[in-house]
Amino acid sequence: MASKLHLSGFRELRHDLAALPDTARDASAPALLAMARKAQAEIMTAYPVVTGTLRAGVKIVNRVPRGVAAFVTTAPYAHLVEFGTARRRPRAIFLPISMAARRASVIAVGAAVERLGLVVRGQRD
Amino acid sequence: MIDASAVETALMGRLASDPELAALLPDGVFFDLARDGATMFVIVSLSASRVLPEINDGETFRALIYLVKAVARGADADPIVAAEHRIHALLDHATLDLPGSGGALMTIRWIDRLRYTERAGAETWQHRGARYELIVTPL
């Protein structure tokens, strides 16, 4: 059972969360869900609306075994919005918001785990 | 204060001045949107920009992430594959002067690749490239 959480990035966070005691994982889940919901709202607000499919396709996926709530964009043309077409400019929306949310998630989980008395080491950006 | 426009000018200049890339994608290098009628070109677009506020109020460096992709009409893979490789050779871990930006390049690196095919009516367009991160520190 892990008694320390060493943070170095979101990928490592997902891995380390799986090794945390249940109490720590339970404590971090609300922070992750809150960050995912915030990012979902930001992306939905920033997406252009024509038919509404793009905005409706931003969803929360609750990955319970790892204690991670993730947000995804599911519209089949989301990549054409993000990276552009031959005649339309790229509109970087999902990736920058998701990058910021990942950084914020690492910080939030570190704080939640520290409140349980666990030691948190490593960078949190 | 780093002038991101000057950084972009330098980045695009690196791509536009390369004769090998120009031979592969002869319509040129454009920011965000190609000119009308272009069918083989490079697009550069800002994907993300951030500072690290935890360090020295964010004045220590600035990270700029750019989408750099080759775009070509048609299904012929050869030129666009070669262009993707050439873009990577020109940018990944390259040195780059940033005149007028107020900053100096610390590093430029490949982050992730993108590749997709777009169908627009009867036309097929291929898009291949990557996102590159430039870390710039103020002078």
Coordinates of C-alpha atoms in Angstrom, one line a residue:
Chain A
M1 CA 0.0 0.0 0.0
A2 CA 1.4 3.4 -1.0
S3 CA 2.1 6.0 1.6
K4 CA 3.7 8.5 -0.6
L5 CA 2.6 10.2 -3.8
H6 CA 5.3 11.4 -6.1
L7 CA 4.0 13.8 -8.7
S8 CA 5.7 14.5 -12.0
G9 CA 2.8 14.8 -14.5
F10 CA -0.6 13.7 -15.4
R11 CA 0.4 10.4 -16.8
E12 CA 2.3 9.6 -13.7
L13 CA -0.6 10.8 -11.6
R14 CA -2.9 8.3 -13.2
H15 CA -0.4 5.5 -12.6
D16 CA 0.2 6.5 -9.0
L17 CA -3.5 7.0 -8.2
A18 CA -4.0 3.3 -8.9
A19 CA -1.5 2.4 -6.1
L20 CA -2.9 4.8 -3.5
P21 CA -4.9 3.5 -0.5
D22 CA -8.6 3.6 -1.1
T23 CA -9.1 6.6 1.2
A24 CA -6.6 8.7 -0.7
R25 CA -8.1 7.7 -4.0
D26 CA -11.6 8.6 -2.7
A27 CA -10.3 11.9 -1.6
S28 CA -8.7 12.8 -4.9
A29 CA -11.7 11.7 -7.1
P30 CA -13.8 14.8 -6.3
A31 CA -11.0 17.1 -7.2
L32 CA -10.5 15.3 -10.5
L33 CA -14.2 15.3 -11.3
A34 CA -14.4 19.1 -10.5
M35 CA -11.5 19.8 -12.8
A36 CA -13.0 17.7 -15.6
R37 CA -16.3 19.4 -15.3
K38 CA -14.6 22.8 -15.3
A39 CA -12.7 21.9 -18.5
Q40 CA -15.8 20.5 -20.1
A41 CA -17.7 23.7 -19.5
E42 CA -14.8 25.8 -20.9
I43 CA -14.5 23.7 -24.0
M44 CA -18.2 23.8 -24.6
T45 CA -18.3 27.5 -24.2
A46 CA -15.3 28.0 -26.6
Y47 CA -16.5 25.6 -29.3
P48 CA -18.4 27.2 -32.2
V49 CA -22.0 26.2 -32.6
V50 CA -23.5 25.4 -35.9
T51 CA -25.5 22.2 -35.4
G52 CA -24.6 21.8 -31.7
T53 CA -23.0 18.4 -32.3
L54 CA -19.5 19.6 -31.5
R55 CA -20.6 21.1 -28.2
A56 CA -22.8 18.2 -27.2
G57 CA -19.9 15.8 -27.9
V58 CA -17.8 17.0 -25.0
K59 CA -18.4 14.4 -22.3
I60 CA -17.1 13.3 -19.0
V61 CA -15.8 9.7 -18.8
N62 CA -15.5 8.4 -15.3
R63 CA -12.7 5.9 -15.2
V64 CA -13.5 4.4 -11.9
P65 CA -10.8 1.8 -11.6
R66 CA -8.1 4.4 -11.8
G67 CA -10.1 7.1 -9.9
V68 CA -9.8 9.4 -12.9
A69 CA -12.5 11.5 -14.4
A70 CA -11.6 12.4 -18.0
F71 CA -13.2 14.6 -20.5
V72 CA -13.3 13.8 -24.2
T73 CA -14.6 15.3 -27.4
T74 CA -16.5 12.9 -29.5
A75 CA -17.8 14.8 -32.5
P76 CA -16.4 13.0 -35.6
Y77 CA -15.1 16.3 -37.0
A78 CA -13.6 17.6 -33.8
H79 CA -10.1 17.2 -35.2
L80 CA -11.0 19.3 -38.2
V81 CA -12.0 22.2 -35.9
E82 CA -8.9 21.8 -33.7
F83 CA -6.3 21.4 -36.6
G84 CA -8.1 23.0 -39.5
T85 CA -9.1 22.1 -43.0
A86 CA -7.7 23.1 -46.3
R87 CA -9.9 26.2 -46.3
R88 CA -10.6 26.8 -42.6
R89 CA -8.0 27.9 -40.0
P90 CA -7.3 25.7 -37.0
R91 CA -9.1 26.6 -33.8
A92 CA -7.1 25.4 -30.9
I93 CA -9.6 24.9 -28.2
F94 CA -9.6 21.4 -26.8
L95 CA -5.9 20.8 -26.4
P96 CA -4.9 24.0 -24.6
I97 CA -7.8 23.7 -22.2
S98 CA -7.0 20.1 -21.6
M99 CA -3.4 20.9 -21.0
A100 CA -4.3 23.5 -18.4
A101 CA -6.8 21.1 -16.7
R102 CA -4.2 18.4 -16.5
R103 CA -1.8 20.7 -14.7
A104 CA -4.6 21.9 -12.4
S105 CA -5.6 18.3 -11.6
V106 CA -2.1 17.4 -10.5
I107 CA -2.0 20.3 -8.1
A108 CA -5.5 19.6 -6.8
V109 CA -4.9 15.9 -6.2
G110 CA -1.6 16.7 -4.4
A111 CA -3.5 19.1 -2.1
A112 CA -6.3 16.5 -1.5
V113 CA -3.8 13.8 -0.7
E114 CA -1.8 16.0 1.6
R115 CA -4.9 16.8 3.6
L116 CA -5.0 13.1 4.5
G117 CA -1.5 13.4 5.9
L118 CA 0.3 11.7 3.0
V119 CA 3.6 13.0 1.7
V120 CA 3.5 14.6 -1.7
R121 CA 6.8 15.2 -3.5
G122 CA 7.7 16.3 -7.0
Q123 CA 6.8 19.0 -9.4
R124 CA 3.2 20.0 -9.8
D125 CA 3.2 22.0 -13.0
Chain B
M1 CA 8.0 40.8 -22.4
I2 CA 8.4 38.3 -25.2
D3 CA 6.9 39.3 -28.6
A4 CA 5.2 36.2 -29.8
S5 CA 4.7 37.7 -33.3
A6 CA 8.4 38.0 -33.7
V7 CA 8.8 34.3 -32.6
E8 CA 6.3 33.3 -35.2
T9 CA 8.1 35.4 -37.9
A10 CA 11.3 33.5 -37.1
L11 CA 9.6 30.1 -37.1
M12 CA 7.9 30.8 -40.4
G13 CA 11.1 32.2 -41.8
R14 CA 12.9 29.0 -41.0
L15 CA 10.4 27.0 -42.9
A16 CA 9.9 29.4 -45.8
S17 CA 13.6 29.8 -46.5
D18 CA 14.3 26.1 -46.9
P19 CA 14.5 25.2 -50.6
E20 CA 13.9 21.5 -50.0
L21 CA 10.6 22.1 -48.3
A22 CA 9.7 24.7 -51.0
A23 CA 10.3 22.1 -53.7
L24 CA 7.9 19.7 -51.9
L25 CA 5.2 22.2 -51.1
P26 CA 5.6 25.0 -53.6
D27 CA 2.7 27.2 -52.6
G28 CA 4.5 28.4 -49.5
V29 CA 4.2 28.8 -45.7
F30 CA 1.1 30.4 -44.2
F31 CA -0.1 31.4 -40.8
D32 CA -3.5 29.9 -40.0
L33 CA -4.9 30.0 -43.5
A34 CA -3.5 29.5 -47.0
R35 CA -4.1 31.9 -49.8
D36 CA -6.9 31.1 -52.3
G37 CA -5.9 28.5 -54.9
A38 CA -3.0 27.0 -52.9
T39 CA -2.9 23.2 -53.1
M40 CA 0.4 22.3 -51.6
F41 CA 1.5 24.3 -48.6
V42 CA 2.6 24.5 -44.9
I43 CA 0.3 25.9 -42.2
V44 CA 1.6 27.2 -38.9
S45 CA -0.9 28.0 -36.2
L46 CA -0.6 28.8 -32.5
S47 CA -2.0 25.9 -30.5
A48 CA -1.2 27.0 -26.9
S49 CA 0.7 29.6 -25.0
R50 CA 1.5 29.7 -21.4
V51 CA 3.8 31.0 -18.8
L52 CA 4.8 29.3 -15.5
P53 CA 3.4 31.7 -12.9
E54 CA 4.9 29.7 -10.0
I55 CA 8.4 30.8 -11.0
N56 CA 9.3 34.5 -10.8
D57 CA 5.8 35.6 -11.7
G58 CA 5.9 33.9 -15.0
E59 CA 8.7 36.0 -16.4
T60 CA 11.2 33.2 -16.5
F61 CA 10.1 31.6 -19.7
R62 CA 7.2 31.3 -22.0
A63 CA 6.1 28.1 -23.8
L64 CA 4.5 28.5 -27.2
I65 CA 3.1 25.4 -28.9
Y66 CA 2.6 25.6 -32.7
L67 CA 0.8 23.3 -35.0
V68 CA 3.0 22.9 -38.1
K69 CA 1.5 20.8 -40.8
A70 CA 2.0 20.0 -44.5
V71 CA -1.2 20.2 -46.5
A72 CA -1.6 18.8 -50.0
R73 CA -4.6 18.2 -52.3
G74 CA -4.8 14.7 -53.8
A75 CA -4.0 11.2 -52.6
D76 CA -0.3 11.1 -53.6
A77 CA 1.5 10.3 -50.4
D78 CA 5.1 10.9 -51.5
P79 CA 5.4 14.7 -51.3
I80 CA 3.5 15.1 -48.1
V81 CA 5.5 12.3 -46.3
A82 CA 8.7 13.9 -47.4
A83 CA 7.5 17.3 -46.3
E84 CA 6.5 16.0 -42.9
H85 CA 10.0 14.6 -42.5
R86 CA 11.6 17.8 -43.7
I87 CA 9.6 20.0 -41.3
H88 CA 10.7 17.7 -38.5
A89 CA 14.3 18.0 -39.5
L90 CA 14.1 21.8 -39.7
L91 CA 12.5 22.2 -36.3
D92 CA 13.0 19.4 -33.7
H93 CA 15.8 20.4 -31.3
A94 CA 16.9 23.1 -33.8
T95 CA 18.6 26.4 -33.0
L96 CA 16.6 29.5 -34.0
D97 CA 17.4 33.2 -33.7
L98 CA 14.5 35.3 -32.6
P99 CA 15.3 38.8 -33.6
G100 CA 13.0 41.5 -32.2
S101 CA 11.2 39.1 -29.9
G102 CA 12.9 40.2 -26.7
G103 CA 13.7 36.6 -26.0
A104 CA 16.0 33.7 -26.8
L105 CA 15.1 30.2 -27.7
M106 CA 15.8 27.6 -25.0
T107 CA 14.5 24.7 -26.9
I108 CA 12.2 23.6 -29.6
R109 CA 10.8 20.1 -29.6
W110 CA 8.3 17.8 -31.2
I111 CA 5.3 17.1 -28.9
D112 CA 2.9 15.0 -30.9
R113 CA 2.1 14.0 -34.4
L114 CA -1.1 14.5 -36.4
R115 CA -2.2 13.0 -39.6
Y116 CA -5.7 13.0 -41.1
T117 CA -7.4 13.0 -44.5
E118 CA -10.1 15.5 -45.3
R119 CA -12.7 15.0 -47.9
A120 CA -14.3 18.2 -49.2
G121 CA -16.8 17.4 -51.9
A122 CA -14.9 15.5 -54.7
E123 CA -11.5 16.7 -53.3
T124 CA -9.2 14.8 -51.0
W125 CA -6.7 16.7 -48.8
Q126 CA -4.0 15.2 -46.8
H127 CA -2.8 16.9 -43.6
R128 CA 0.4 15.7 -41.9
G129 CA 2.6 17.4 -39.3
A130 CA 3.1 17.8 -35.6
R131 CA 2.9 20.2 -32.7
Y132 CA 6.1 21.7 -31.6
E133 CA 6.8 23.5 -28.3
L134 CA 9.1 26.5 -28.2
I135 CA 10.5 27.5 -24.8
V136 CA 11.6 31.1 -24.9
T137 CA 13.3 33.0 -22.1
P138 CA 13.4 36.8 -21.9
L139 CA 16.7 38.5 -22.7

